Short mmCIF file of C-alpha atoms and ligand atoms in Angstrom, two decimals:
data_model
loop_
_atom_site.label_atom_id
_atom_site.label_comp_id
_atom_site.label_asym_id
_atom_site.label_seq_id
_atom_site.Cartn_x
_atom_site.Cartn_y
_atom_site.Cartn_z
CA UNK A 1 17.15 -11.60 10.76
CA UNK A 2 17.07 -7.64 11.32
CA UNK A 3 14.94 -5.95 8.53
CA UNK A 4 15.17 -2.49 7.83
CA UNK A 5 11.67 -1.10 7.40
CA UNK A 6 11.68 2.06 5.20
CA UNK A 7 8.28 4.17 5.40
CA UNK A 8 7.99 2.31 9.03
CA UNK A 9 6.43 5.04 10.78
CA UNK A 10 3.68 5.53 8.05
CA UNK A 11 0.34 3.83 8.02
CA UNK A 12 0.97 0.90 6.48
CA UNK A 13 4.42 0.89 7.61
CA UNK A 14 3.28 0.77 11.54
CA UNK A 15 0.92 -2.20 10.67
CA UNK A 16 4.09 -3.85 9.70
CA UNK A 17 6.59 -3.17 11.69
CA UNK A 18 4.27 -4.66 14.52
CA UNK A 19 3.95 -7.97 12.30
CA UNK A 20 7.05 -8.47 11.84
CA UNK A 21 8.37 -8.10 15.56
CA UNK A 22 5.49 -9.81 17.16
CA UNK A 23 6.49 -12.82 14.93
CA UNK A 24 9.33 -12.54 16.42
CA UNK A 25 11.78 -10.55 13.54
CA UNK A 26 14.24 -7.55 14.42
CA UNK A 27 13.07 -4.22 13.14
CA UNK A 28 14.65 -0.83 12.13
CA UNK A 29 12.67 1.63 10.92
CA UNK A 30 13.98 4.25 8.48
CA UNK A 31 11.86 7.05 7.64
CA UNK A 32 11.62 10.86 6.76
CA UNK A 33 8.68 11.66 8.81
CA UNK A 34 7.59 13.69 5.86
CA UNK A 35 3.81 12.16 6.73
CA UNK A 36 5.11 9.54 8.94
CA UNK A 37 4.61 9.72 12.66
CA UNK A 38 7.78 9.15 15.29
CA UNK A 39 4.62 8.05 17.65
CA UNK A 40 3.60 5.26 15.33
CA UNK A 41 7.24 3.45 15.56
CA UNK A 42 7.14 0.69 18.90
CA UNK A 43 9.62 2.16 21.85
CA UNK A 44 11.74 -0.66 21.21
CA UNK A 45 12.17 -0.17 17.87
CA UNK A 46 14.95 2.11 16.54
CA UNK A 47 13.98 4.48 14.24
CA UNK A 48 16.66 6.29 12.11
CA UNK A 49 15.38 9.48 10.96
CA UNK A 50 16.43 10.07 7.42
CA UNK A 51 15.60 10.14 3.37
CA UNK A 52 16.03 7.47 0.84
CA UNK A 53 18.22 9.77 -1.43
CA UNK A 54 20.29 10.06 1.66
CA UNK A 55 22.66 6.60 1.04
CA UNK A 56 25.28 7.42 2.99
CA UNK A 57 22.87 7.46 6.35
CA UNK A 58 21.19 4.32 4.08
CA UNK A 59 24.67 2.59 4.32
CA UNK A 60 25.43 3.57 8.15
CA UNK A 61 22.17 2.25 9.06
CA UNK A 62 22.67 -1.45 7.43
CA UNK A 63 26.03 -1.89 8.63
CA UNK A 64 25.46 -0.38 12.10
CA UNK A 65 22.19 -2.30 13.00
CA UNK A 66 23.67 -5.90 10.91
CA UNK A 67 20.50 -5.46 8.36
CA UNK A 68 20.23 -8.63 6.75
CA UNK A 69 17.18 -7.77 4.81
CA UNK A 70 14.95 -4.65 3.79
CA UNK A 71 11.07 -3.91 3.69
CA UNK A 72 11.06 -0.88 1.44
CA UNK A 73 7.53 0.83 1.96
CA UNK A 74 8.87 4.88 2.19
CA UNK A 75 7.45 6.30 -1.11
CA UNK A 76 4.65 8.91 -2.31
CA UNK A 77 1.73 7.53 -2.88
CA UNK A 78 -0.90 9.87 -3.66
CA UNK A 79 -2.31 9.81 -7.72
CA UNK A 80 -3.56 13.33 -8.28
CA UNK A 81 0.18 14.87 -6.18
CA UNK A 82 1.69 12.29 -8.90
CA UNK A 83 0.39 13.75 -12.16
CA UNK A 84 1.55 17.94 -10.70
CA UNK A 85 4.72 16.96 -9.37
CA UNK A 86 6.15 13.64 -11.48
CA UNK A 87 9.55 14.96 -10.93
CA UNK A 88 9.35 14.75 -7.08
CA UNK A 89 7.10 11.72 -7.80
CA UNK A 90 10.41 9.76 -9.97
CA UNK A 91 12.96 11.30 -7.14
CA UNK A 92 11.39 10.14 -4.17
CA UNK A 93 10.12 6.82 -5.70
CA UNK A 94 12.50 5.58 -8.34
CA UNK A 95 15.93 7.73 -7.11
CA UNK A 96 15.31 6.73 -3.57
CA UNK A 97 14.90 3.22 -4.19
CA UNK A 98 17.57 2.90 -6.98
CA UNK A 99 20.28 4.04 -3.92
CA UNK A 100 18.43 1.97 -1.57
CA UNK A 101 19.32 -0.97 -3.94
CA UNK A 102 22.97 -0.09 -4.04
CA UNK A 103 23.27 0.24 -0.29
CA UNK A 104 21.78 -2.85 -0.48
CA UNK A 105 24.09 -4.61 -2.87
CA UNK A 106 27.22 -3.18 -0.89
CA UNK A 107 25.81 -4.08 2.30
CA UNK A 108 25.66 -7.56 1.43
CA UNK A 109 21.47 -7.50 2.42
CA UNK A 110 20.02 -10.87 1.00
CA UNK A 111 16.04 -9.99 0.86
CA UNK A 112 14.39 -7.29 -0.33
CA UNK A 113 10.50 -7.18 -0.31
CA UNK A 114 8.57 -4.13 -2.20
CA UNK A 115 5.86 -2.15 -1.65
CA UNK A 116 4.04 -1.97 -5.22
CA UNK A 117 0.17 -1.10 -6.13
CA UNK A 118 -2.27 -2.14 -8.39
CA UNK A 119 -1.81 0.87 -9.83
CA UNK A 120 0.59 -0.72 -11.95
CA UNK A 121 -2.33 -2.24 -14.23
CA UNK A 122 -4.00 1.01 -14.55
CA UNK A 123 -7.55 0.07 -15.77
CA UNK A 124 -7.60 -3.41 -16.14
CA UNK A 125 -10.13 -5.02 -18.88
CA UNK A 126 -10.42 -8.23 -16.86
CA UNK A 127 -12.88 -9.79 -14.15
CA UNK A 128 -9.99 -10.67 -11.98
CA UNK A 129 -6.45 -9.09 -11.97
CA UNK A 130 -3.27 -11.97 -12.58
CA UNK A 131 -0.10 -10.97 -12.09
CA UNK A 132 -0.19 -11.64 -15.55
CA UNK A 133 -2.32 -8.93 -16.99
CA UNK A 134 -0.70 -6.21 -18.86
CA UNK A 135 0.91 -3.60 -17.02
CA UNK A 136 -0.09 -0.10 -18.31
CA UNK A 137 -0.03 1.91 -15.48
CA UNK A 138 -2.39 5.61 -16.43
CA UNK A 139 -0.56 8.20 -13.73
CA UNK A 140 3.30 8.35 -13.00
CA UNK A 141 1.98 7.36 -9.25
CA UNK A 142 1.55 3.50 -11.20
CA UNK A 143 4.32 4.22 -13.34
CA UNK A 144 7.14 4.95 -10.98
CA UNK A 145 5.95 1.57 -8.67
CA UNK A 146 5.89 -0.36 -12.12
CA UNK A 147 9.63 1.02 -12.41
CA UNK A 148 10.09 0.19 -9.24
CA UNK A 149 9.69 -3.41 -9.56
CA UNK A 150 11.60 -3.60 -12.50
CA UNK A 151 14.67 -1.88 -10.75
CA UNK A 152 13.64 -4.41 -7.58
CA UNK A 153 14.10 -7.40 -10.13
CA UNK A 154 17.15 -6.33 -12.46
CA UNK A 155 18.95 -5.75 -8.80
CA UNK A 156 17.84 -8.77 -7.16
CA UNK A 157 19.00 -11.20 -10.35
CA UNK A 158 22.35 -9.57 -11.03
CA UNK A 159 23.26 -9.70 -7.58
CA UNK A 160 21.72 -12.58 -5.74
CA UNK A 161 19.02 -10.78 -4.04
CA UNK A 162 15.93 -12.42 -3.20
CA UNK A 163 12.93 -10.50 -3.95
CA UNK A 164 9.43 -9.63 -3.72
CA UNK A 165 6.75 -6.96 -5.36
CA UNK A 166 3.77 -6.79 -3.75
CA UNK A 167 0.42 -5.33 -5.39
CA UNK A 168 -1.75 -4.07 -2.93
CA UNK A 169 -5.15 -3.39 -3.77
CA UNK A 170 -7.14 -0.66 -2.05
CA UNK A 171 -5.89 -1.11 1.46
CA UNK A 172 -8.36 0.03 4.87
CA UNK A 173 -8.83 -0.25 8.25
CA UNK A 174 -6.04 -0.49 11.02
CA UNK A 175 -5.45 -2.94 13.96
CA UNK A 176 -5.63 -0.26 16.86
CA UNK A 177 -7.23 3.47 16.59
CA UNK A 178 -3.95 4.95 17.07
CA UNK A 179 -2.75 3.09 13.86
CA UNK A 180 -5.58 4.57 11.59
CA UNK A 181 -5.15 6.16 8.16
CA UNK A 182 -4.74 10.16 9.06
CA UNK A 183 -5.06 10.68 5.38
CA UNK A 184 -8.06 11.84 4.00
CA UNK A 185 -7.59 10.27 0.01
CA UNK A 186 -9.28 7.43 0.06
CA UNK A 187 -13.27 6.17 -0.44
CA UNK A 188 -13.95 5.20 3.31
CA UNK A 189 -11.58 8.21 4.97
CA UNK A 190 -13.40 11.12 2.31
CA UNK A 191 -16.88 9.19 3.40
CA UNK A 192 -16.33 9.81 7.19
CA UNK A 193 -14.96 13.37 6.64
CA UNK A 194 -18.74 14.08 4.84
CA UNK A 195 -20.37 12.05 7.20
CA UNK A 196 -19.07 13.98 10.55
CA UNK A 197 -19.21 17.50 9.03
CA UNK A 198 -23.20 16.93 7.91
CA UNK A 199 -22.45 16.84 4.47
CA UNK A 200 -23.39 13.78 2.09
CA UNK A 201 -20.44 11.84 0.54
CA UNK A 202 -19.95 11.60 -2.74
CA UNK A 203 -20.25 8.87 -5.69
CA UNK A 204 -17.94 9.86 -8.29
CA UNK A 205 -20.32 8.53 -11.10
CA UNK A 206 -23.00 5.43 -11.34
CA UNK A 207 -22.96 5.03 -14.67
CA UNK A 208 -19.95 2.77 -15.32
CA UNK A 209 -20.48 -0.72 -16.73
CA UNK A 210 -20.83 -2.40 -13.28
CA UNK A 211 -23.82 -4.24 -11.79
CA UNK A 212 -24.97 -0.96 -9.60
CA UNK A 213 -23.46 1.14 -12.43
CA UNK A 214 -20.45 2.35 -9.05
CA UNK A 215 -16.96 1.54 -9.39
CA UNK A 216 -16.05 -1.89 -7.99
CA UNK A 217 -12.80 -2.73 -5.74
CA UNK A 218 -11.03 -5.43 -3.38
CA UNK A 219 -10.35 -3.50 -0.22
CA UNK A 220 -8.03 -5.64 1.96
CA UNK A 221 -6.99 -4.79 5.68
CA UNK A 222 -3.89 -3.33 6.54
CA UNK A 223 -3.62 -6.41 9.05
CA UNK A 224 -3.80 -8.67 6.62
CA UNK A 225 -1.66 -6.63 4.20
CA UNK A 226 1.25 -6.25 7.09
CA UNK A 227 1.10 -10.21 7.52
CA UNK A 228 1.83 -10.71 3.83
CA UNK A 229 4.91 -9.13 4.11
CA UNK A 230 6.47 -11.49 7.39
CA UNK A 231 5.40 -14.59 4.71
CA UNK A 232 6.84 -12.32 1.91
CA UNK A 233 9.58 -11.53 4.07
CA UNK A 234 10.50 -15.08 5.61
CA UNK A 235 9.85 -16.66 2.47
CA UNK A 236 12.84 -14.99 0.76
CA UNK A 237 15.16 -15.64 3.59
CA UNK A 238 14.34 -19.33 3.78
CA UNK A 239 14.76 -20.09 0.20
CA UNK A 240 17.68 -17.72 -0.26
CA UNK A 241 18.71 -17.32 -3.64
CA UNK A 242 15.83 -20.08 -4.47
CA UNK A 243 13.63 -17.63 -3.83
CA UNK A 244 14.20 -15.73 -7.11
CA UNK A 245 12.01 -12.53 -7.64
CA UNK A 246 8.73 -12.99 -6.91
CA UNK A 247 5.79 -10.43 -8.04
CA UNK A 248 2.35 -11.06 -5.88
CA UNK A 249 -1.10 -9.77 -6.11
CA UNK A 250 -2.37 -8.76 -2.19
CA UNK A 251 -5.75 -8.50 -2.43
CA UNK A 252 -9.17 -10.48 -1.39
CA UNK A 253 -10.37 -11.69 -4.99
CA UNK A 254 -13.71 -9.78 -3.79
CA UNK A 255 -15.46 -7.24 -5.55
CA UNK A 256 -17.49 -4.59 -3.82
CA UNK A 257 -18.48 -1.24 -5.27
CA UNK A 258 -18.83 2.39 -4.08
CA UNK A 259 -22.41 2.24 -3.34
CA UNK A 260 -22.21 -1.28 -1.31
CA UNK A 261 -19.34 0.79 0.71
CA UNK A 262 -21.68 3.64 1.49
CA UNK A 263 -24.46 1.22 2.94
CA UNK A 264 -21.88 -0.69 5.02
CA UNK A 265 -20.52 2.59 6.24
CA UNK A 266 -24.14 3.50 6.78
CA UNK A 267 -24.97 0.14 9.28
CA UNK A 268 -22.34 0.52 11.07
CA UNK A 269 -21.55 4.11 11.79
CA UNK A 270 -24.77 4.94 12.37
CA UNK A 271 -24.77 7.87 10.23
CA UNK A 272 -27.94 8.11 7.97
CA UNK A 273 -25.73 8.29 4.47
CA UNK A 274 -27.25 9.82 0.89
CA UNK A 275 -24.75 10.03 -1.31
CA UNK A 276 -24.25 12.62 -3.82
CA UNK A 277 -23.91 11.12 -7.38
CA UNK A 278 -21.62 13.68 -9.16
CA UNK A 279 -19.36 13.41 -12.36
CA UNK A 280 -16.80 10.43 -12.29
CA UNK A 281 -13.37 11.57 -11.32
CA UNK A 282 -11.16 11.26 -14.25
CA UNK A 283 -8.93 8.02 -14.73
CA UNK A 284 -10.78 5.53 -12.52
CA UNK A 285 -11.31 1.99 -13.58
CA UNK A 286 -14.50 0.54 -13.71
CA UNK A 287 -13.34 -2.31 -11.81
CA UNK A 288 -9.82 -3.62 -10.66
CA UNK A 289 -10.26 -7.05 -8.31
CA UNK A 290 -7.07 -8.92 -7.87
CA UNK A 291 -6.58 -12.84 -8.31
CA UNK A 292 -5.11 -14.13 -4.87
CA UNK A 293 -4.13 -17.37 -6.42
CA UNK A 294 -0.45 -16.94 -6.66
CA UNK A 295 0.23 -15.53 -3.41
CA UNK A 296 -1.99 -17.90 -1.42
CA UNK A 297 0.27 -20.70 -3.69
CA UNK A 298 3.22 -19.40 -3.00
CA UNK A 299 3.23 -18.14 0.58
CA UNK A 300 0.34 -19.96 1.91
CA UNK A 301 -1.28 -16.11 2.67
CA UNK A 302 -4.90 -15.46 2.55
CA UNK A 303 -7.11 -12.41 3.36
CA UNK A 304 -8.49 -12.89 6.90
CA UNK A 305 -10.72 -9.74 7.17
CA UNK A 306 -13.79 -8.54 5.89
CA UNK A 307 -15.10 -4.84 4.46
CA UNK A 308 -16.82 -4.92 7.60
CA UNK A 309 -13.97 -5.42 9.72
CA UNK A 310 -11.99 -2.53 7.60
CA UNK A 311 -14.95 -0.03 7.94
CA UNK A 312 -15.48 -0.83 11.70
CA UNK A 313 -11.62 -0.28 12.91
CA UNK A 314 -11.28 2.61 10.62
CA UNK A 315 -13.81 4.25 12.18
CA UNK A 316 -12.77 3.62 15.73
CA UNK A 317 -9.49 5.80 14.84
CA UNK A 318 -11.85 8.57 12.93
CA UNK A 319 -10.89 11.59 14.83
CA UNK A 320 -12.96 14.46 12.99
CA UNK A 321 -11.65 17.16 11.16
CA UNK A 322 -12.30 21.01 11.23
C1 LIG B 401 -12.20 3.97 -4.50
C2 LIG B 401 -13.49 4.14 -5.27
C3 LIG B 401 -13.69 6.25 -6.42
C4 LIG B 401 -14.02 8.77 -2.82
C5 LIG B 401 -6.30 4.67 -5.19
C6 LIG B 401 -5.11 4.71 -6.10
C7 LIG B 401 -4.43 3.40 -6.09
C8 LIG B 401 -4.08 2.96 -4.68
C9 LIG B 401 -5.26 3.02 -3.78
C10 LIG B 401 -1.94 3.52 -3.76
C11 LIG B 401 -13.29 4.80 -6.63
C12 LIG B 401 -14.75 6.13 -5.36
C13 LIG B 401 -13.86 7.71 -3.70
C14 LIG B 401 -15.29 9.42 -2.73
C15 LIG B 401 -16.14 7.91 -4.40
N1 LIG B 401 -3.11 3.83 -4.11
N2 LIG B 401 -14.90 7.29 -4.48
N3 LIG B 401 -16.27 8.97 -3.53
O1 LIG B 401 -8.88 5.25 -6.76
O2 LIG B 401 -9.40 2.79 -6.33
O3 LIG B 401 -7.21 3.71 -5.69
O4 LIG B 401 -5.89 4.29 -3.87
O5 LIG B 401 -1.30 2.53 -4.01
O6 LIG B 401 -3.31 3.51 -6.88
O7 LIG B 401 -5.56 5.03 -7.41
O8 LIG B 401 -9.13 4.36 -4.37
O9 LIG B 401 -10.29 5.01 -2.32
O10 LIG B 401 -9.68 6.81 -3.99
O11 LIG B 401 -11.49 5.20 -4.53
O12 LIG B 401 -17.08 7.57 -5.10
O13 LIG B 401 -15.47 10.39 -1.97
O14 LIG B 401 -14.33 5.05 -4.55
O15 LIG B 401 -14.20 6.86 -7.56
O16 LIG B 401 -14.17 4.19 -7.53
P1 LIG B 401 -8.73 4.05 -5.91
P2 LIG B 401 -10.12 5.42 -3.73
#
């Protein structure tokens, strides 16, 4: 098999493209570079340089490196960018992946797995997140993944193409410095960025309905998030058109909240941290912890890592800011 990783130079993308060739899979990564990095993408890798609204280079691409199936990660992802620009938000989410699709479909590409998000629950009322629970995503971020997986599924059923959505939860860590998260929108990346300027880090509210009164998560490591995808990945191309469309939760099942991150970040960066308790940030769930069940069912995947683990390599790629 030869799979076409979109968003392969990106941060979770790199984490995956290494799965999937050190288990021994072809890769080709496509990707804008718009905050992906050429650097990140393995020497002997080709990496086409190009957009997702862009299907004629889309359509090259299959046919010139004999893609027979497509990891489709390339997509904006931050919330906040989502609710001031929607329309870029729908283009470069939903467009790009509806012409993705249709290269697809003329290419004759058999396997198609998709990078979704929790988001797509928005603010769960449940202790653990099916793949069952209502899906009312609360920022077009959510709401162009949720579309996203529809689009994946409608595609994949009307013309025999095996598929998978995968829900990450709150994804950390990296499996080599170089691979690290250069973003700085996330709990543990915003915590260093205090942490090495002298400043305290922030709780964005402790008085939600949540044993320490923080908000509560499953982070899961981008390791174990990039493995996922080579079961997601080989499962489809095993079972073919057997495979039907399949929509998985990645996360750990494991709850831990903001103020359990701090002290972990504390132990093992050394840093003294006392957080700042200020307002909570609009639009964040009290709590959003995946079930695992169905995934570790279906593809026989389970978390491997630990917060620990994610805190620990995410600081060995910390480079400081100014
Ligand atoms: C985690 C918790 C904050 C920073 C987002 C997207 C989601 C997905 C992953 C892409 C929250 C708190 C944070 C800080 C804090 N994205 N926090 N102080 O919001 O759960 O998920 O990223 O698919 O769609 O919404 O992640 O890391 O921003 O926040 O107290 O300085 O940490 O309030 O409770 P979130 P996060």
């Amino acid at each position: 098999m030869t799979w076409l990783i979109t968003g392969g130079a990106g941060y979770i993308g790199s984490h995956v493209v290494r799965a999937m060739t050190g288990a021994g899979e072809r890769a080709v990564v496509y990707d804008d570079l718009s905050t992906g990095r050429a650097d990140r993408v393995p020497a002997d890798v080709p990496l086409v340089t190009g957009s997702t609204l862009d299907r004629p280079l889309l359509s090259r691409t299959i046919a010139e490196h004999g893609v027979t199936g497509v990891v489709h990660l390339a997509a904006k992802k931050q919330v906040g960018e989502s609710v001031e620009l929607p329309l870029h938000y729908y283009r470069e989410n939903v467009e790009g992946l509806r012409g993705l699709l249709d290269a697809v479909v003329a290419g004759d590409v058999r396997s198609f797995v998709f990078s979704s998000s929790a988001a797509v629950y928005g603010s769960p009322d449940v202790d653990l997140v099916t793949e069952e629970t209502p899906t009312l995503p609360i920022n077009p971020y959510g709401e162009t993944k949720l579309t996203g997986e529809w689009l994946v599924r409608a595609a994949g059923r009307a013309y025999g193409v095996a598929t998978a959505n995968l829900r990450y939860f709150n994804v950390a860590g990296a499996a080599a410095p170089e691979l690290a998260d250069t973003g700085v929108f996330n709990l543990i990346p915003m915590v260093f960025e205090k942490l090495t300027a002298g400043r305290a880090p922030l709780v964005f509210g402790a008085d939600y309905p949540t044993p320490d009164g923080t908000c509560v998560r499953d982070y899961i490591h981008v390791s174990d998030i990039a493995r996922a995808h080579v079961a997601a990945a080989r499962h489809l191309s095993a079972a073919g058109g057997d495979a039907g469309d399949l929509t998985l939760n990645i996360g750990r099942g494991e709850g831990v909240s903001v103020r359990e991150m701090m002290d972990l970040i504390a132990e093992v960066t050394g840093h003294a941290v006392e957080p700042l308790v200020t307002d909570r940030r609009p639009g964040d769930p009290p709590r959003v912890v995946a079930s695992a069940d169905r995934v570790a069912a279906t593809l026989g995947w389970k978390a491997q890592y630990g917060v620990r683990a994610m805190i620990e390599s995410a600081w060995s790629g910390w480079t400081p800011r100014n």
